[in-house]
Tab-separated table of C-alpha atoms in Angstrom:
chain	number	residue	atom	x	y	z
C	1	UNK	CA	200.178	72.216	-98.239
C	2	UNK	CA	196.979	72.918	-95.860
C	3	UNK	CA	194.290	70.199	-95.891
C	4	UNK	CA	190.930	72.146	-97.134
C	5	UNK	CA	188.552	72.455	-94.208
C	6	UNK	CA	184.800	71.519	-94.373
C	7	UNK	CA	182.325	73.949	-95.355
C	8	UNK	CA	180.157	74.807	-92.411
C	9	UNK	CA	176.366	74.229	-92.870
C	10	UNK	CA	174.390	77.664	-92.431
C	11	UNK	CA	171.529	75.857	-90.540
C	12	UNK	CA	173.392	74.566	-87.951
C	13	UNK	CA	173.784	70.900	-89.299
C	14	UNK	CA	177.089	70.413	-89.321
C	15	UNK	CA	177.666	67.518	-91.456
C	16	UNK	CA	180.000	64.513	-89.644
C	17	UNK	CA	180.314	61.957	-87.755
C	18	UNK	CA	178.620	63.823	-84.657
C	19	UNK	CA	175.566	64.986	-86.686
C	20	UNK	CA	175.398	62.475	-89.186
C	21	UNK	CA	171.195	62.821	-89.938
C	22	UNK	CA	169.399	64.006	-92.958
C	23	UNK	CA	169.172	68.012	-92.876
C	24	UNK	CA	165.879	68.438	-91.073
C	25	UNK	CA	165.909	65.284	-88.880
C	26	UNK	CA	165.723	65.363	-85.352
C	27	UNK	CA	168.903	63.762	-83.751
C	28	UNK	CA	168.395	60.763	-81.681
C	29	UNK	CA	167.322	61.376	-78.422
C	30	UNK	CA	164.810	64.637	-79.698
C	31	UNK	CA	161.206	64.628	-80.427
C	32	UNK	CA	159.883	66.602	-82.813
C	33	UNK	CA	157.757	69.249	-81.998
C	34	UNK	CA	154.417	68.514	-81.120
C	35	UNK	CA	154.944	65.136	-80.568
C	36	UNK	CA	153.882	63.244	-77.234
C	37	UNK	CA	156.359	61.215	-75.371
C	38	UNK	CA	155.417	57.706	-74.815
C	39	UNK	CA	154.413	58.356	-70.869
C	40	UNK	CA	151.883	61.573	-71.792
C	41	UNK	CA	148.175	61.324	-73.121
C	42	UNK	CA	146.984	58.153	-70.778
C	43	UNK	CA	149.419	55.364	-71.834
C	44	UNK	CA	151.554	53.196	-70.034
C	45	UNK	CA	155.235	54.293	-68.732
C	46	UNK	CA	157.836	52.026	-70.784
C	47	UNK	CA	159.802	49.659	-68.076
C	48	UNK	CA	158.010	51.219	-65.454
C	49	UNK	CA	156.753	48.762	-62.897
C	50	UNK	CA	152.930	48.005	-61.608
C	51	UNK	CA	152.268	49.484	-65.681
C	52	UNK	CA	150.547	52.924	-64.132
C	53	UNK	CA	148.398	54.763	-66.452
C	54	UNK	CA	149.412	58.698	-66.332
C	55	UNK	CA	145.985	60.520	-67.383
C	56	UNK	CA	146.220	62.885	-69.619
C	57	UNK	CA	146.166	66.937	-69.105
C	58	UNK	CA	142.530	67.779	-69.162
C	59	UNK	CA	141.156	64.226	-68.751
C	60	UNK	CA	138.340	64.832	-66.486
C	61	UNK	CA	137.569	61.825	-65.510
C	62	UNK	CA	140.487	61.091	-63.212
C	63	UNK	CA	139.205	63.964	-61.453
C	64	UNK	CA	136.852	63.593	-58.516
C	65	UNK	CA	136.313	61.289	-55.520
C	66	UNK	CA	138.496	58.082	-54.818
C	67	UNK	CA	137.264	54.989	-54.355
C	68	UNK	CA	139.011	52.492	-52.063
C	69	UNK	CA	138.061	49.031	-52.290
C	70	UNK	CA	137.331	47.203	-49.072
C	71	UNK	CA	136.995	50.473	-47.029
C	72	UNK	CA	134.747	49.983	-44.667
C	73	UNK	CA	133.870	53.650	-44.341
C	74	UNK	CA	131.623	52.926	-47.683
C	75	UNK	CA	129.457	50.500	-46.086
C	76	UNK	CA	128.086	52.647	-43.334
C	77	UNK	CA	124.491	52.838	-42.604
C	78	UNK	CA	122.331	55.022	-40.155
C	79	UNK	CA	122.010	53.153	-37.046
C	80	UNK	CA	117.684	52.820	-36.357
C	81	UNK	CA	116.620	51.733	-33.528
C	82	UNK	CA	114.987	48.480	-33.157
C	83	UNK	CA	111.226	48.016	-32.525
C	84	UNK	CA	110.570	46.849	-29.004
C	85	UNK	CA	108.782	43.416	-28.719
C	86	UNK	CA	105.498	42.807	-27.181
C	87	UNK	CA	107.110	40.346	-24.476
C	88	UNK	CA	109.229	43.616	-23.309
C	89	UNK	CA	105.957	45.462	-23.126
C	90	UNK	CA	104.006	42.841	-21.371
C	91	UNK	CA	107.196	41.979	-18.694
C	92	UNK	CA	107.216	46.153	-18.112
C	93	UNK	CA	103.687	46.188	-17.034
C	94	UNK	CA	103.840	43.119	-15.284
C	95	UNK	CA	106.464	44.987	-13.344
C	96	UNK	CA	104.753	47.486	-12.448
C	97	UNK	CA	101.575	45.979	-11.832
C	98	UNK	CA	104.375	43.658	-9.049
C	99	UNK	CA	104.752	47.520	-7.418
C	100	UNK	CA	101.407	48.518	-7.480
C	101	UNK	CA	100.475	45.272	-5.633
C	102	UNK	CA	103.085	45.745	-3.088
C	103	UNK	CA	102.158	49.353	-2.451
C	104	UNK	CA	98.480	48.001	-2.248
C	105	UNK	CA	99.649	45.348	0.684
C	106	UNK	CA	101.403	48.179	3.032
C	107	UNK	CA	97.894	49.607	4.731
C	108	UNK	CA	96.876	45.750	5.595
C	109	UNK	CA	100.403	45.320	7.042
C	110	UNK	CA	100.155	48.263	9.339
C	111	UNK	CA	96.980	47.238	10.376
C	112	UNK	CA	97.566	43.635	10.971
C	113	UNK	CA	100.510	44.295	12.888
C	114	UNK	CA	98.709	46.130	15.384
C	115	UNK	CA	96.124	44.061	15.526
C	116	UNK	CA	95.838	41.433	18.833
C	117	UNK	CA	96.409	38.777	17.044
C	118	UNK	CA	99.834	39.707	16.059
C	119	UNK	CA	100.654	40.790	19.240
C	120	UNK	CA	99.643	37.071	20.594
C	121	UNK	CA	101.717	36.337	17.978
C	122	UNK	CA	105.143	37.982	19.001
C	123	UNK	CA	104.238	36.866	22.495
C	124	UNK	CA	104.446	33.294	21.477
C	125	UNK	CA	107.603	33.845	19.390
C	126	UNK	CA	109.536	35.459	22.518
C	127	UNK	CA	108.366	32.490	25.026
C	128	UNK	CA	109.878	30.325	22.619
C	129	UNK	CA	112.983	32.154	22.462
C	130	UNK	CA	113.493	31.693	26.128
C	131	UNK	CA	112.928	35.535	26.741
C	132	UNK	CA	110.967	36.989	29.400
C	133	UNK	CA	107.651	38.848	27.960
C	134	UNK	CA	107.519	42.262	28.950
C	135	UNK	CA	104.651	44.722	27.441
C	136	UNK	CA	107.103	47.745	26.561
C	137	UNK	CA	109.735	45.543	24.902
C	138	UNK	CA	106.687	43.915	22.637
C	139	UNK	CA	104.713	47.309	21.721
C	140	UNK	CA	109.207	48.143	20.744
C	141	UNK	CA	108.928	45.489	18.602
C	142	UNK	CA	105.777	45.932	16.858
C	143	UNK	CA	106.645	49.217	16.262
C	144	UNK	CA	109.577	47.999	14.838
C	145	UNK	CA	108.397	45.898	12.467
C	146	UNK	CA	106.107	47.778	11.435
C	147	UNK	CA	108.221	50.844	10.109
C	148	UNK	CA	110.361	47.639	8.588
C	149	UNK	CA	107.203	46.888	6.601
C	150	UNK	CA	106.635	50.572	5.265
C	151	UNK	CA	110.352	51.171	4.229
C	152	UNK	CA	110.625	47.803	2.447
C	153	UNK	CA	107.321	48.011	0.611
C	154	UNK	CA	108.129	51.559	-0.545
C	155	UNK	CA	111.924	50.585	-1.239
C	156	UNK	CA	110.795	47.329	-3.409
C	157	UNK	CA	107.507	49.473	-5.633
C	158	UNK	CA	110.189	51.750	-6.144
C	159	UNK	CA	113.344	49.086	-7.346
C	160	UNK	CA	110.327	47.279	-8.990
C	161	UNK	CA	109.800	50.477	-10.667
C	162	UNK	CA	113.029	51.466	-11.418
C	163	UNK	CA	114.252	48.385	-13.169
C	164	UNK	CA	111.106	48.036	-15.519
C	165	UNK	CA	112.121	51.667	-16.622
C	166	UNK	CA	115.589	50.199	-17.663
C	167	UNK	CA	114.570	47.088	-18.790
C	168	UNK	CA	111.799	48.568	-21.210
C	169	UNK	CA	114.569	50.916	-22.101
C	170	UNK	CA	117.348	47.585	-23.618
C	171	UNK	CA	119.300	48.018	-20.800
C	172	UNK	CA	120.989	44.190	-20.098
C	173	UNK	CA	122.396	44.664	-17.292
C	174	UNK	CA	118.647	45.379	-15.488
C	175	UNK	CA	117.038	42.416	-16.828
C	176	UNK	CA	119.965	40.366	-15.030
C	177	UNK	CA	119.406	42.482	-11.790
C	178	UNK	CA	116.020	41.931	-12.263
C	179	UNK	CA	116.285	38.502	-11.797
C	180	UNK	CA	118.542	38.410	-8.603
C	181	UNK	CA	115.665	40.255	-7.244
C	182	UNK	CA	113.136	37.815	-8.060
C	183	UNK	CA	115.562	34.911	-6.765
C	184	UNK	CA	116.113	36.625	-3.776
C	185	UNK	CA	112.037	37.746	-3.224
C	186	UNK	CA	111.721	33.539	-3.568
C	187	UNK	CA	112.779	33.502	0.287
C	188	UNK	CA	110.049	35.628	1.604
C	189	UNK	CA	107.809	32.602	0.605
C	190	UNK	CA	108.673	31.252	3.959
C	191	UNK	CA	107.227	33.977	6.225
C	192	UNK	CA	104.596	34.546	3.560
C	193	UNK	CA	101.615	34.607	5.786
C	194	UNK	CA	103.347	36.474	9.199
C	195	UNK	CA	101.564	39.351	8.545
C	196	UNK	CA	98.126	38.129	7.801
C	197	UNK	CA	96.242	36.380	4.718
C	198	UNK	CA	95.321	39.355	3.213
C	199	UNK	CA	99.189	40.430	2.739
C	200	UNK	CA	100.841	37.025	2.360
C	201	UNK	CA	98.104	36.852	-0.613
C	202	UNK	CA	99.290	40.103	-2.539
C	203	UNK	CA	102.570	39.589	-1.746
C	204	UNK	CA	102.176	35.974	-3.257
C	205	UNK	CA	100.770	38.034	-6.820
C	206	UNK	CA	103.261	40.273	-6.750
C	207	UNK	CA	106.086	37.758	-6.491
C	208	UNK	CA	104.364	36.031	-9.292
C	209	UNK	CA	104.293	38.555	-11.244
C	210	UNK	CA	107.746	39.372	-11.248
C	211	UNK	CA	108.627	36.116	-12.219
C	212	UNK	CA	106.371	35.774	-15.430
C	213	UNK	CA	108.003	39.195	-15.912
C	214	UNK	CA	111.456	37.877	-16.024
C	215	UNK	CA	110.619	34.646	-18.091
C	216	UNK	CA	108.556	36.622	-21.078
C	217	UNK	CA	112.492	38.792	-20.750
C	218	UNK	CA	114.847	35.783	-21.392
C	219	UNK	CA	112.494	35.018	-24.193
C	220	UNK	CA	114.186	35.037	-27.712
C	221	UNK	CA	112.710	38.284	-28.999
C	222	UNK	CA	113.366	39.705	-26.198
C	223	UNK	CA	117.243	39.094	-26.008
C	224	UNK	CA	117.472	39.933	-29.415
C	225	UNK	CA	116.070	43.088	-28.777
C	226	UNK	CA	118.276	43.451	-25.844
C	227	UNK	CA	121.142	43.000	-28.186
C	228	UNK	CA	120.385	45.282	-31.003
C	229	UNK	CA	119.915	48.061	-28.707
C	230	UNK	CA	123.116	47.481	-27.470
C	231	UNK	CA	124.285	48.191	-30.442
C	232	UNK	CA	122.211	50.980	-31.062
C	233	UNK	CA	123.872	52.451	-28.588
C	234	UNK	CA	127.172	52.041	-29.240
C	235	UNK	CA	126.394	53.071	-32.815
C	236	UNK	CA	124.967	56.800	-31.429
C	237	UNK	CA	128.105	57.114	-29.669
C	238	UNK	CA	130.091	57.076	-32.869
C	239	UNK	CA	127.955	59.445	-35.382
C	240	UNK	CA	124.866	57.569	-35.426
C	241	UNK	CA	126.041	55.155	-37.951
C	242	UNK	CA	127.059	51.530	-37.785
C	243	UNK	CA	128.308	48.505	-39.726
């Protein structure tokens, strides 16, 4: 005798132990139609570490720029350039009026040096020396000296010159070179008045001058203007912006 078989359910829910839900209930595991998952519509992964929110389809505001904390790409500013003090202004002219002076001093060189009194002068020098005079080896040296004079006037306007430019311009390095050349223009004190009053006095200005020059430039506003345009500098080299 044949055991009687189970009807079969016409829509598809088989009763038994494999299907065992009310007719019309999803089986475990399903969703029903229509219904979000718990990950969808902006809410928190379950299990899922760190807890990262999903946005939702058509959530505009996830959409756009991101922001990253700490970058420092967000604090950038246009670099200006700093205002240049008045002691930078006043050492500049100062340094130029130095190479006006010295430019001033070259025709009363030339003409002191041939003058008789500095050819008594050289006369006396090369007795002392232990060398015999001789006329053509003096009017030599005169001529000598003389062309000396011109070429280091002219060189010394024009360094003079040159490092104001730099110096008015923030450059560092030409304030420091700047002072080696007034240290160095201290030692001409010591022939000041070889080649006559008139000179040794202008020369005597123009050394002063240069050193004022180089005191008003180690002055506080004026090294921190010689730092910020430093780094005005370095900030054109990268975009034009800086920290």
């Amino acid at each position: 005798m044949s055991e009687p078989t189970q009807p079969n359910d016409q829509s598809g829910n088989n009763p038994g132990p494999w299907n065992s839900g009310q007719p019309g209930q999803p089986a475990p595991g399903q969703q029903q139609p229509g219904q979000q998952g718990p990950y969808q519509g902006g809410q928190a992964y379950p299990g899922a570490q760190g807890n990262y929110n999903y946005p939702a389809s058509g959530d505009s505001s996830a959409q756009g720029g991101y922001a990253y904390p700490g970058s420092p790409y967000g604090q950038m500013t246009p670099a200006e350039e700093p205002p240049r003090p008045k002691q930078v202004n006043q050492a500049f002219w100062l340094l130029i009026a130095s190479a006006v002076v010295g430019l001033i001093s070259l025709p009363f060189s030339i003409s002191y040096m041939n003058s008789p009194e500095y050819l008594e002068y050289m006369e006396t020098i090369t007795r002392d020396l232990g060398l015999e005079v001789d006329s053509q080896s003096l009017s030599d040296a005169v001529a000598t000296n003389t062309i000396s004079s011109v070429v280091g006037g002219i060189l010394g306007a024009a360094v003079s010159v040159g490092l104001a430019l730099l110096v008015r311009a923030g450059f560092n390095w030409a304030r420091i070179l700047l002072t080696i050349f007034a240290v160095l223009s201290l030692v001409g004190l010591l022939g000041l008045f070889v080649t006559g009053p008139v000179v040794g006095v202008l020369t005597l200005v123009s050394l002063v001058a240069t050193i004022v020059a180089v005191i008003l430039l180690f002055m506080k506003p004026s090294s921190e203007y010689f730092t910020r345009k430093k780094a005005y500098r370095q900030a054109k080299k990268f975009g034009g912006y800086q920290a």
